[in-house]
Amino acid sequence: MTAMAEGSAPRSAVAHLAPDLPDRPGGAVRLREVAFPAQVELRLDDEDATAFGPRAGQFLCCGMPAPGHAAGAGDPYVLWLGPGWYLAVDRPGSAYGLLAGLRDALGADCGGMCGSAVDVSAARTVLELSGPSARAVLAHGCLLDLHPRTFGPGRCAQTVLAQAQVVLHQTGAADYRLLVRTSYADHLVRWLLDAMTEYV
Amino acid sequence: MPDGKLWEDREPGNSYDVVIVGAGGHGLATAYYLARDHGITDVAVLERGWLAGGNMARNTTIIRSNYLWDESAAIYEHSLRLWEGLEDDLGHDLKFSQRGVLNLAHNLPDVREGVRRVNANRLNGVDAEWLDPDDVKKLVPILNTSPSVRFPVLGGTFQPRGGIARHDQVAWGLAKGADERGVHLIQNCEVTGFRRTPGGAVTGVETSRGFIGAGRVALCAAGHTSVLADMLGFRLPLQSHPLQALVSELLEQVLDTVVMSNAVHVYVSQAHKGELVMGAGIDAFNGYGQRGSFHVIEQQIAAAVELFPVFARAHVLRTWGGIVDVSPDASPIIGPTPVENVFVNCGWGTGGFKATPGAGHVYADTIAHARPHPLAEPFGLERFTTGALIDEHGAAAVAH
Amino acid sequence: MTGSFRTASGGTRIDRSRTLTFTFDGTTYTAHPGDTLASALLAHGVRVVAQGPYTGRPRGVYSTGAEEPNAFVQVESGPGEPMVRATRLEVHDGLRASSLSGRGRLVDAPDTGRYDKVYAHCDVLVIGAGTAGRAAALAAVAAGARVIVADDRPGIGIEASGELTVLPRTTVTGHYDHGYFVAVERRTDHLGDAAPARTARRRLWHVRARRVVLATGALERPVLFPDNDRPGIMLAGAAAAYVRRYGVLPGRRAVVFGAHDGALQAALDLLDAGVEIACVTDVRASTGPLGDRLRERGVTVLEGRAVTGTESGPDGILTDARIGGDIVPCDLLAVSGGWNPDLHLFTQAGGRTRWSAEHAAFIPGAPPRVPIDVVGSARGIPGEAAEHLPEGADGLVFVDLHRDATLAGVRDALQAGMTSNEHVKRYTTIGTGADQGRTSGVPASGALARLLGRAPGEIGTTTQRPPVEPIPFAVLAGRDRGDLLAPARRTPMHGWHEEHGALFEDVGEWKRPRYYPRPGESMDDAVLRECRTARARVAALDASTLGKIDVQGPDAAAFLDRIYTGRISTLAPGRCRYGVMCGTDGMIFDDGVAARLAPGRFHLTTTSGNAARVLDWLEEWLQTEWPELRVRCTSVTDQWAVVALAGPRSRDVLTALAPGLDVAAFPFMATREAEVAGLPARVFRISYSGELAYEINVPSWHGLALWEAVMAAGEPHGIAPYGTETMHVLRAEKGYIVAGQDTDGTVTPHDAGLGWAVKAAGGWVGHRSLHRPDTARADRKRLVGLRPRDPAVVLAEGAQLVAEPPPAEITHPVPMLGHVTSSYRGTVGSFALALLKGGDEREGETLYAVDSGRADAVTVTSPVHYDREGARRDGDG
Amino acid sequence: MLLIPCPWCGDRDEVEFHYGGQAHVAYPSDPDALDDAAWADYVFMRDNPKGWFRERWTHTAGCRRWFNVVRHTVTYEIAGSYRPGDVPPKVAS
């Protein structure tokens, strides 16, 4: 008897909804999934990452983000989740390197560290909501003020959307990322599809 | 409609054998039973606003006695039996309607909890039935009992003797009964302090209308009890929270049973005139503001529409909030206090209305004899020290 | 054909170029776009639009807006709606409506309309787009503010370059704490069948505003007189407005009755519109310049005189007004007692009103403690008005038309001893109706003041409560309906379970397979088959829902020693231990397994429904009590999919899947990193069934692959999937508890037979509670096992335990000794777990389990019904 | 829907938070040294003032931090929030 699943591809939590996602270029609003990114949750005793930032900077190719912000333009990028709490995100398949690099930057292994780094790549999936109506769609369930005066590209926040906890990350003038726990992803996507009804 | 004066709005006297602080349902019932059963008629009931204008005017009037633990079942059943004779006792139409109270179960832990409760109730002499989803549908045809909804109905406990009453009439009936027996009902009279002997015993209350001497003082102020206890220098394990409720416009009858769903926080009945009367879950934060947060209402209504699709077109006409005093074990506190001559009846949380006659009766006896009524004994303050709590939260809805 | 009461021209709100048709009470009529149902019916001379709820007396349109007390109708076309004000209902082609008598109907047909919600933010929210509101909005926009203007009318002609959002047909219904407002926008109702299906009919707005401008205007109030409810009687300002806005004559010959200048102004307006004014009568002694103007135009103006009654034809419709001994024929009696600023949203936020004689109204007094501006006529319209109360008259004087409540009722309330207006409101029901008492509140206070001989300001007004206008339940539910009502959490293997016929159970927010019936199998059959498969061969459970928390840091072990009742710090890396968590009250609230992955790193599991609560609990202690502890907690519940593999053949299956794992050197209560089915996995050798068992964790996106691999590898061994029901049978046979099922918040670890998992030395958070007198009692309820005397009987979970079979008729409470917490027919036959008073001393006793009036004899046993020796955990080989 | 000032995330709506009751109730340093009454006081007794109240909230759906708020229990006005260990904002009594 040999292992049967060898080399099997990962499967996204919303794979079954993929055909329903409106992803027409130029549409008023588009929704697509960016599945399987590498993700590491970092928790630092050093709440402002003043010591950690420079050490991780070189590896991450970006600084550590300020509160309420994201750092990094492409991959990897780092999201501020709370004081001393970050989510580093990188290309699919790079979790091992990301984790090792961050642990290295922490300066020690788990025994005597100044924080923790945990691979949570499969804990959340990333949805991309974009288009001129993206902000309007979010306003149907997101309680944050996403007006350019108070939010904007490079900002991120943990909040609630459709009764699910999400990390909301604005990447462009009309482009948002939603990082949602995989077990809630089906609900959130179905909710988004409903909220998008008037716009697509 | 009028049958003469219901009660007299009295000026405060110099002193009374018993001063009851709070002219809500419990305060009025306590006064009534003090006068009726113990011959203690030199009684004043002080109300800082208008009579029965607090939680009594704000509750959803559900009456039932199907509590889990023996001690609770005993006192609530005592209350229900008093309810059953109260209209005759008072000679006043309370619109008391034993239309039955149905508690829905939406998951397997709810079912276990419900069956446990029904069996305990029956052995305690409390009427109770377990209904399967078909029985539930027969009883309340407008309920959505489809197994495919998000919170399916897996059954329910039913207490046929449960029901509703008209809260204002209950207050006025008790006020009339007390007034007729010589009790002074004094409105717009706020207690601002207590006068005490050097030994600490209370001899009277300071009020917005002057000092009133008192042989005994009975606190009956629901959400404001902590404020009074603060004045007296003792602590109570109470937190005051907003509890919201709402009514619809008048609608033709669609619901003749009280339906409760703890899992989704929907409590609904249709009153005699036709309005749907609904209670929500309590707001999490402490508050004396008599208002809660609107999202609590939205969540409650969403759940209600799912349970009762026919409600989709009804309108929320009016929402409001009361202040409920919640104890750690969701059971009341009744009995003497650390302060001589002062008694307390509080911590009824969301259960106060249904307990009105029972609490009044047991509390009156406790005050009259300066010792807890047997039914009140388990509900003393000391239980928080000994650990003998009477935990009516219901089993935590979590598992495996 | 637009109705005989339509003027030849005019009407600022209607489009005369188009004609619509609608049906009211079965008759079809015409209207113009812009008409309300009320204006359209008046245009056709339809006077009776409702009946009093208790008197059954006919009632007509009384106002133009939200203050309408009479004209509530049932909309029958489209999605339908009960209790809609005809004065607010825009006519569209195909509208069907019918009259009501103060009580609506809920129809059975499902409401399939779309409803949504929006969360909005602004610097300034302007409520009301009249002159004052418009000016305030433009000024705010010009100052660079983000502004939202809401008005309940269809058109708001306001434009500005800047951050301006205009919401027509939007009623702000509530003013809540910290600048939070709720509003309802009616988006497509006025389009009828032409409404786009994809557009939400109505939208609930949640607006967080830094500042609010109340430009809500003022509402006219009536004067009281006998028989003041007949169709044909309406507010004077409204009568004039019907002419101006809709080109509709509310009557041809009017009597105008007032107590202030507004009535006189309305008389002039009506006169201009071509209505014959039979006479104007004012309770004031002098009508001043406006009276003179009316006289100049030939109108009879009576001063110091009141309408004292009305007459009607057999249809109940107004035919005459009585003014003392004079009978004046008329088909319109326009009344006005003054103007009440609409301060609903002012008082909702805690603002106080005060009586102003100069305005003859309650005007803004002490403001609420929020940034608020009240502008325009919401501040009050200056002008004195006379008080008027009919005395000892014949006929019914209605104070609240909507509730059919009369002045006699107010007098009765006073006779009953009521002096507070809140009592009078409750006694009479005045002001409690769907019209929110807009036309009745101030007259009621005025009447009460007069009857008590006090000033209106002393009486005050009753509390106005949100919402300002009734909100349909469906609007409040928004899109939280059906599948979207609440999240249902799915495991990565969910689809597989569905395809394989699983029936699901709700566990917290999760959907978990309960059992997998094969064709023809009952639940009992399926569960017993699954149990036997697990006991004899191998079976797999989707355990992905277990809560999982990664705990790291140099102080992690010390921290967990304080949180768990047992000792975690002595655990060697690579090993696992069962742990119980209690509250500070010493009662069990969760249990699970703590695995030490490295000296400073643990992987905890929690019950499925409790994961968030446990993580919150850990964070609370770390952040608020022991910030000096260097410990970091991370939820990894969603990171890992888990397959629990149980049964004597599980080792064979694992061996096949993980050739690199030395299963022989993998002891019980240990954990290993391994490649399983080619996937990176963390494997725990722990057992919740008593059998040889493993829990295989892989990244969630590989969960389905792992599951399928397990099923394939297990096929030669006869593997079967099993659900939560079988999981329960297996664990209960071993006497393992479920927190929340075999405990209920009143059970200590000792009560649950878990004293072995409690450190005697204490040091954990609830330890002290175990030494309280009641908690230390010897005769507390303890976990026991039960066997029904009749093996064919499966006890009900929730059955109560008693010493003797109770009598058929229970007259006195029967002492209860405990209750059945878990009961199943398992591989050991029928058995149960129970909490029983003094249970550990009762083994072998016979008791009775009572359920639904039936008492079954049971024998008290050990809670462990299966494999007491624990031999099975290493398999049968 | 209260607007709660998280010291780290700024003003957020109430639904993102869990309430934690009275602030500054410390876990006893030696519970075993307490008598039953003193222990009960810790476990069950909490202030319940009508007026300004120092209370705990945790930003569950945001940064997950516990912090303290000074809020008026009648008007629901918030005088400010502060991190554990920081000095509470002053309010007029």
Coordinates of C-alpha atoms in Angstrom, one line a residue, chain B residues 48 223-224 226-227 235-240 242 283-291 293-295 328 384-385 389, chain D residues 1-2 14-15 19 21-22 36-37 40-41 44-51 53 55 57 71 73-77:
Chain B
R48 CA -38.4 58.1 42.4
G223 CA -31.3 47.7 38.3
H224 CA -30.7 50.5 40.9
S226 CA -26.4 48.5 43.6
V227 CA -26.8 52.3 44.0
R235 CA -21.6 45.2 48.1
L236 CA -23.9 43.0 46.0
P237 CA -22.8 40.7 43.2
L238 CA -24.9 42.5 40.7
Q239 CA -24.3 44.1 37.3
S240 CA -26.9 46.4 35.7
P242 CA -29.5 47.3 29.3
D283 CA -26.5 44.2 26.0
A284 CA -23.0 43.1 27.3
F285 CA -22.0 46.4 28.9
N286 CA -23.1 47.9 32.2
G287 CA -25.6 50.6 31.7
Y288 CA -28.2 52.6 33.5
G289 CA -29.2 54.4 30.4
Q290 CA -32.4 52.5 29.6
R291 CA -31.2 52.0 26.1
S293 CA -27.3 49.2 21.0
F294 CA -29.2 48.9 17.8
H295 CA -27.2 46.0 16.4
P328 CA -23.5 35.7 38.7
F384 CA -21.7 33.3 46.9
T385 CA -19.3 32.6 49.8
L389 CA -25.0 28.8 43.6
Chain D
M1 CA -23.6 50.9 18.7
L2 CA -21.0 52.4 21.0
E14 CA -18.8 48.1 19.6
V15 CA -19.3 44.8 17.7
Y19 CA -16.8 43.6 27.4
G21 CA -16.5 44.4 33.3
Q22 CA -14.9 46.4 36.1
D36 CA -14.1 32.3 51.8
A37 CA -15.6 35.7 52.0
A40 CA -16.0 35.3 47.0
D41 CA -15.4 39.0 46.8
F44 CA -18.2 37.5 42.3
M45 CA -18.3 41.1 43.5
R46 CA -17.9 43.9 41.0
D47 CA -18.6 47.6 41.3
N48 CA -21.8 48.6 39.5
P49 CA -21.8 52.4 39.7
K50 CA -24.3 54.7 38.2
G51 CA -21.9 57.2 36.7
F53 CA -16.9 53.6 35.5
E55 CA -14.1 49.1 32.8
W57 CA -12.8 45.9 26.9
R71 CA -17.3 55.4 30.5
T73 CA -23.0 54.2 32.7
V74 CA -25.9 56.6 32.2
T75 CA -24.9 58.8 29.4
Y76 CA -22.5 56.2 27.9
E77 CA -20.1 59.1 27.3

